[in-house]
XYZ file of C-alpha atoms in Angstrom:
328
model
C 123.817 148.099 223.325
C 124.405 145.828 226.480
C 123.633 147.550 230.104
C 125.007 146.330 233.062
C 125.020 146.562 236.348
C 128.136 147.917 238.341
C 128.753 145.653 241.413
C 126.592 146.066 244.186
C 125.333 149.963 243.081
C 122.113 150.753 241.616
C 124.266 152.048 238.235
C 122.862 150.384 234.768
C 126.343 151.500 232.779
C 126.656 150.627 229.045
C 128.520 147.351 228.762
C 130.937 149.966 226.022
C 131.482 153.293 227.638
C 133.264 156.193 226.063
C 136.625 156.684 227.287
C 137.522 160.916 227.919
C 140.982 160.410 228.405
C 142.748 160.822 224.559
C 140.150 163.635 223.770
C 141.640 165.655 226.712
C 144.728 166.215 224.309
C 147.849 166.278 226.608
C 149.752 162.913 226.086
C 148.135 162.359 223.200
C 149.321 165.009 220.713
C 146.902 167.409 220.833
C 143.259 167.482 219.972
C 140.779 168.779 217.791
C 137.984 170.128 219.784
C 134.842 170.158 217.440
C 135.869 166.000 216.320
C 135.912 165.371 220.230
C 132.693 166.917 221.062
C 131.111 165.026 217.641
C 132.491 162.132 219.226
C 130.446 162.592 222.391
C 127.549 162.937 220.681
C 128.169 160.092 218.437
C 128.434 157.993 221.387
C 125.081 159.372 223.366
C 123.240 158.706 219.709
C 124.579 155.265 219.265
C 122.877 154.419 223.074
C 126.187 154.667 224.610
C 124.874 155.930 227.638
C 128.280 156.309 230.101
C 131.120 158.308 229.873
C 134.249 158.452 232.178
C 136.785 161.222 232.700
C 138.904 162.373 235.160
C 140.108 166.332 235.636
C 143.269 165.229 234.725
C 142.512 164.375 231.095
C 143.676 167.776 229.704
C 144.152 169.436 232.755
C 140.109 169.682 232.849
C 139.788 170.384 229.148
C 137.918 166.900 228.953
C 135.703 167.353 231.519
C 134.753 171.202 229.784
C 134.217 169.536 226.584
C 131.640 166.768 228.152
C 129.886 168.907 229.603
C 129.419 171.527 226.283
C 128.470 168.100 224.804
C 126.046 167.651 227.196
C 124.001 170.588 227.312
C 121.989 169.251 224.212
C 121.256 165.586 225.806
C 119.608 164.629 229.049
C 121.687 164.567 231.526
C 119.417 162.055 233.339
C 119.549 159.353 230.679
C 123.691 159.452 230.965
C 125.745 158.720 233.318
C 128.831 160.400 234.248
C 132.000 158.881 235.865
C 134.843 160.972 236.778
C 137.376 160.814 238.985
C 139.865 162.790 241.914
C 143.509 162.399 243.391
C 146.004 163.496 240.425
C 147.120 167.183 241.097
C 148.619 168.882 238.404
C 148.210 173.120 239.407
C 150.793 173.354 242.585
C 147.403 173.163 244.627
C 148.986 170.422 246.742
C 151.733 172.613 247.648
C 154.261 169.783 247.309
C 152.594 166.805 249.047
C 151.069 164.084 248.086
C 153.769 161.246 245.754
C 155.039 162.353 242.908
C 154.115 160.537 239.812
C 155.308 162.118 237.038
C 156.222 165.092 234.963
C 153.222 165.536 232.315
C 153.508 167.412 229.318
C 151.582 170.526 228.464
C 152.520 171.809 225.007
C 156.009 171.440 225.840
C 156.262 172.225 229.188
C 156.429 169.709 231.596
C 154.200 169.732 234.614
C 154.643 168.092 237.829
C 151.652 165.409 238.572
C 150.901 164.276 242.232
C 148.741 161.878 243.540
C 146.681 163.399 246.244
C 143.769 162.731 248.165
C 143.723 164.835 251.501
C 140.079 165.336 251.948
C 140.641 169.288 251.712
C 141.537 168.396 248.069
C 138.765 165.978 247.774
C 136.514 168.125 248.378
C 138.056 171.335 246.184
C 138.475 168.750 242.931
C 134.661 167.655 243.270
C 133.563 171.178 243.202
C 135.951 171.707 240.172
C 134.543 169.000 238.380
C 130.866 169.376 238.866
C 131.559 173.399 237.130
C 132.823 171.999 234.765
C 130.840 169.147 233.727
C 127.954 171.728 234.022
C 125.902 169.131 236.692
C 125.056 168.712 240.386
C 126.218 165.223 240.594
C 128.316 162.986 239.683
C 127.096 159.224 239.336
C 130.427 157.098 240.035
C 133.478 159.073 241.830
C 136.613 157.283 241.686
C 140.149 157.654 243.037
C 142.631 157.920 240.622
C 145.285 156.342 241.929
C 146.431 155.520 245.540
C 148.205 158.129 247.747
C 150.881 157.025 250.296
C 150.808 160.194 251.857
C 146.694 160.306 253.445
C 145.026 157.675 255.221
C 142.313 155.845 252.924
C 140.176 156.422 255.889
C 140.778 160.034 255.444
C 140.048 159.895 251.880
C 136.654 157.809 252.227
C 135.090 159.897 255.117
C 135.641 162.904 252.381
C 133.553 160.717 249.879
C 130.938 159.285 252.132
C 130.451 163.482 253.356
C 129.966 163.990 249.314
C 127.145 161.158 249.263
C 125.246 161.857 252.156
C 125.257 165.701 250.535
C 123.648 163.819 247.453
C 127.037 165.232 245.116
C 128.220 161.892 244.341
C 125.454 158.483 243.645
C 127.871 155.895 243.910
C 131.605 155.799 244.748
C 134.646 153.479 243.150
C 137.959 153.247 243.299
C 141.052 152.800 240.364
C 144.191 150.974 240.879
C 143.353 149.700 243.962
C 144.812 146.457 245.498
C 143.118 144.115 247.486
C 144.039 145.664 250.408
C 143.534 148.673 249.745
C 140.029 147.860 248.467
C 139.268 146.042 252.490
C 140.881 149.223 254.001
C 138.683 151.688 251.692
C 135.569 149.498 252.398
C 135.595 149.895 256.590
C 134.478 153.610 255.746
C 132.349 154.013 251.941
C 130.708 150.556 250.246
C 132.959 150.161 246.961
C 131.178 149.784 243.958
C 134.119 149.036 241.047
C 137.990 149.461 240.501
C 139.211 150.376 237.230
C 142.060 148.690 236.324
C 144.458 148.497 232.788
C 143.328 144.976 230.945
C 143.531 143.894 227.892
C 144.701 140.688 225.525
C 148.115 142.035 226.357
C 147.898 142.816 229.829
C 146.079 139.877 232.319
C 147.352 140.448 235.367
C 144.626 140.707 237.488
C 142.612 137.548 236.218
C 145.178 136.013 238.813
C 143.983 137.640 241.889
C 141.996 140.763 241.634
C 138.991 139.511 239.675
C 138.643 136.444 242.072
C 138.286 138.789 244.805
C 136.190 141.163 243.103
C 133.872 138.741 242.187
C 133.329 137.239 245.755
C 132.351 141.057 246.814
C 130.405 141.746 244.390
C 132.674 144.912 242.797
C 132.552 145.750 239.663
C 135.584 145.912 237.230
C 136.157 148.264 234.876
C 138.308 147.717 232.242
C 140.653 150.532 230.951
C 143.425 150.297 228.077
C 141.460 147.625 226.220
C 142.989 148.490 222.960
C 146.286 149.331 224.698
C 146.092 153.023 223.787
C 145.497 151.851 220.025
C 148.194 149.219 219.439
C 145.573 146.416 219.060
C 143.913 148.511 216.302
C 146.581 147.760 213.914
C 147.338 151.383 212.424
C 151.014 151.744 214.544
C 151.851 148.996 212.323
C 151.058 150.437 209.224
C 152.129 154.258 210.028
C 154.449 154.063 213.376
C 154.649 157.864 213.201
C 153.388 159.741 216.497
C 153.697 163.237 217.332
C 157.138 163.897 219.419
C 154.797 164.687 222.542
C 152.293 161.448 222.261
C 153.068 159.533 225.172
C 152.555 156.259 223.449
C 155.944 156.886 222.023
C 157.204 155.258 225.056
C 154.334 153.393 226.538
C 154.867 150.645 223.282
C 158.085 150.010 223.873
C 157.145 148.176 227.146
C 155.682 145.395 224.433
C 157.202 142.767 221.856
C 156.156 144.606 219.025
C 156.318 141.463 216.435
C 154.679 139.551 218.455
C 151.634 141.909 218.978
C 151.870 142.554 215.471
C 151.438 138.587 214.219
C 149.056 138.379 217.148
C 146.965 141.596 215.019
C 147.203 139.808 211.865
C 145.561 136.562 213.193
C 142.916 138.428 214.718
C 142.323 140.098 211.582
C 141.565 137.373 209.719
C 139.009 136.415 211.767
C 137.469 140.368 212.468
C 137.704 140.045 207.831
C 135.646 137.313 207.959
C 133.073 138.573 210.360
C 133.035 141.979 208.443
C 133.819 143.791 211.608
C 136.816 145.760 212.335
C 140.058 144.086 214.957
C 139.199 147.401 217.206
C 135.589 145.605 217.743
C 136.828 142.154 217.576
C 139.162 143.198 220.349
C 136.751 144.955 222.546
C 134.079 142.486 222.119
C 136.321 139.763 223.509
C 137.448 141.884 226.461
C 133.158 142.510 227.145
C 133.039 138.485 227.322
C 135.922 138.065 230.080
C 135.044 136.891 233.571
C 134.728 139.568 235.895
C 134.867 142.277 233.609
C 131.497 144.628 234.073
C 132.094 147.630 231.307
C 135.043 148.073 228.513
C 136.128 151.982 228.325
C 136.663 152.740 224.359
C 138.382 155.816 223.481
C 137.046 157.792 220.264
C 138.400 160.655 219.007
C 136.044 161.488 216.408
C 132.238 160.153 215.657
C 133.389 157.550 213.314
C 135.321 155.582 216.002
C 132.337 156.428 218.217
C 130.200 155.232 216.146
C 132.310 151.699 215.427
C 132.953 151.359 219.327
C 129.242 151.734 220.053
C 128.216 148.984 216.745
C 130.913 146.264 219.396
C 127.422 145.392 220.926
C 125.792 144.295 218.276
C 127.332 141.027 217.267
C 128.406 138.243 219.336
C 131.353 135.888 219.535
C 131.054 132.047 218.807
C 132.953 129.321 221.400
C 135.181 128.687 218.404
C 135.677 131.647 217.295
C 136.824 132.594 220.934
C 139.066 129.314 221.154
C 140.740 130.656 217.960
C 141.088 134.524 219.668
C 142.702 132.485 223.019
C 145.258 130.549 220.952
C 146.575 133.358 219.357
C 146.765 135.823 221.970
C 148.524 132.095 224.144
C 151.312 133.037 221.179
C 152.341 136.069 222.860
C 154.456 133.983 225.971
């Protein structure tokens, strides 16, 4: 395994860190608590040494399950990342933007993005119970609020670092300016944003930026929720309540699967699988500090954790550029 640094924080984060949100179950199609908690361990076994989650990732179910998982490891050798701002219970009594109607076993449940520093402050406490810990190491926004000032927002975390509850703090989904308004109050360590082969966006602006200040970037959606694996190609059949149902329909679907097919030549030859093919690339982009990788089970743990441990030629990643240049 790779370590890295995360911007201008002390944080040493594995270049692969496991990724909390499918194991949380709601979007997903359920989940199978003893594969998720294998899966944790897995990880923590295979030197994968960060894991990020958020109390949204099945309604706090992922965050329970971490820290079970982590009872039997030491908590100082891993570092957690977690995250505030999506309100799910009615807690925010209305305000806050909407984003969405979530589904909970069939019932849909209004999600808003909310950051008062009241709620700040409650979610923080809510996490570290459940997590089982007295600190987090990198607090993140979820996702911007229209609603509270950022400066309200950041004096809530910098009151949570000076009371030693949070080491480091980031943000997620940021823009630039929200990232210069955030940083007049709390130093900004990372933003985790969606990237992937299929999604480049922010190579444009965001990582140019990011770079001159020193922020870390933290990639989420590499495998765009398991379409670059492959397996929707071979069995397209997800549950009725998987969110992915919709989320791939936002794609050209022949295109990303020709674009799979070349890759897999190349992950065949290299006796790897396209999953690690895929996320090894994404480790190699400029700008890019650490890769979130899903697992749902130890054996994809233990394959997203192996990414590390072969590298990727100039040709080789001339030959992963062309084809993914097929997709405009």
């Amino acid at each position: 395994m790779e370590y890295r640094k995360l911007g201008i924080s002390e944080l040493e984060l594995s270049t692969i860190t496991y990724g909390a949100f499918a194991i949380g179950g709601n979007m997903w199609g359920g989940n199978e608590k003893k594969d998720s908690i294998d899966s944790i361990h897995a990880s923590i076994d295979h030197c994968v040494t960060t894991i990020d989650t958020a109390p949204f990732y099945g309604f706090g179910l992922s965050e329970e399950m971490i820290g079970e998982a982590l009872k039997s490891h030491d908590r100082s050798k891993v570092q957690l990342l977690t995250k505030f701002g999506l309100v799910w219970d009615g807690s925010s009594n209305g305000k806050g933007d909407f984003f969405f109607d979530a589904d909970d076993n069939g019932k849909k449940v209004p999600v808003y993005k909310y950051s008062s520093k009241e709620n700040v402050i409650k979610e923080i406490e809510e996490s570290l119970k459940r997590l089982k810990t007295d600190y987090i190491d990198l607090l993140q926004i979820h996702w911007p609020d229209s609603t509270t000032p950022i400066s309200e927002t950041m004096e809530a975390v910098d009151t949570l670092i000076q009371q030693g509850k949070i080491r480091t703090f980031g943000v997620s989904n940021y823009s630039i300016p929200q990232i210069q308004e955030a940083q007049k109050t709390v130093q900004i360590a990372s933003n985790q944003v969606a990237y992937s082969m299929l999604n480049r966006k922010i190579e444009t602006d965001l990582i140019p930026f990011t770079a001159a200040e020193n922020i870390g970037i933290i990639a989420y959606s590499p495998m765009e929720r398991g379409l670059l694996t492959g397996k929707y190609f071979i069995d397209s059949k997800l549950k009725e309540n998987d969110h992915r149902n919709g989320y791939f329909g936002q794609f050209d679907l022949q295109k990303v699967k020709t674009l799979v097919e070349e890759l897999s030549s190349l992950a065949n030859t290299k006796h790897i699988s396209i999953s690690q093919l895929v996320l090894r690339w994404t480790t190699l982009q400029k700008g890019i500090s650490i890769v979130l990788a899903g697992a749902r089970n130890a054996e994809q743990a233990i394959s997203n954790a192996k990414t590390m441990d072969f590298d990727l030629s100039v040709s080789e990643l001339e030959f992963i550029n062309q084809a993914i240049s097929k997709l405009k």
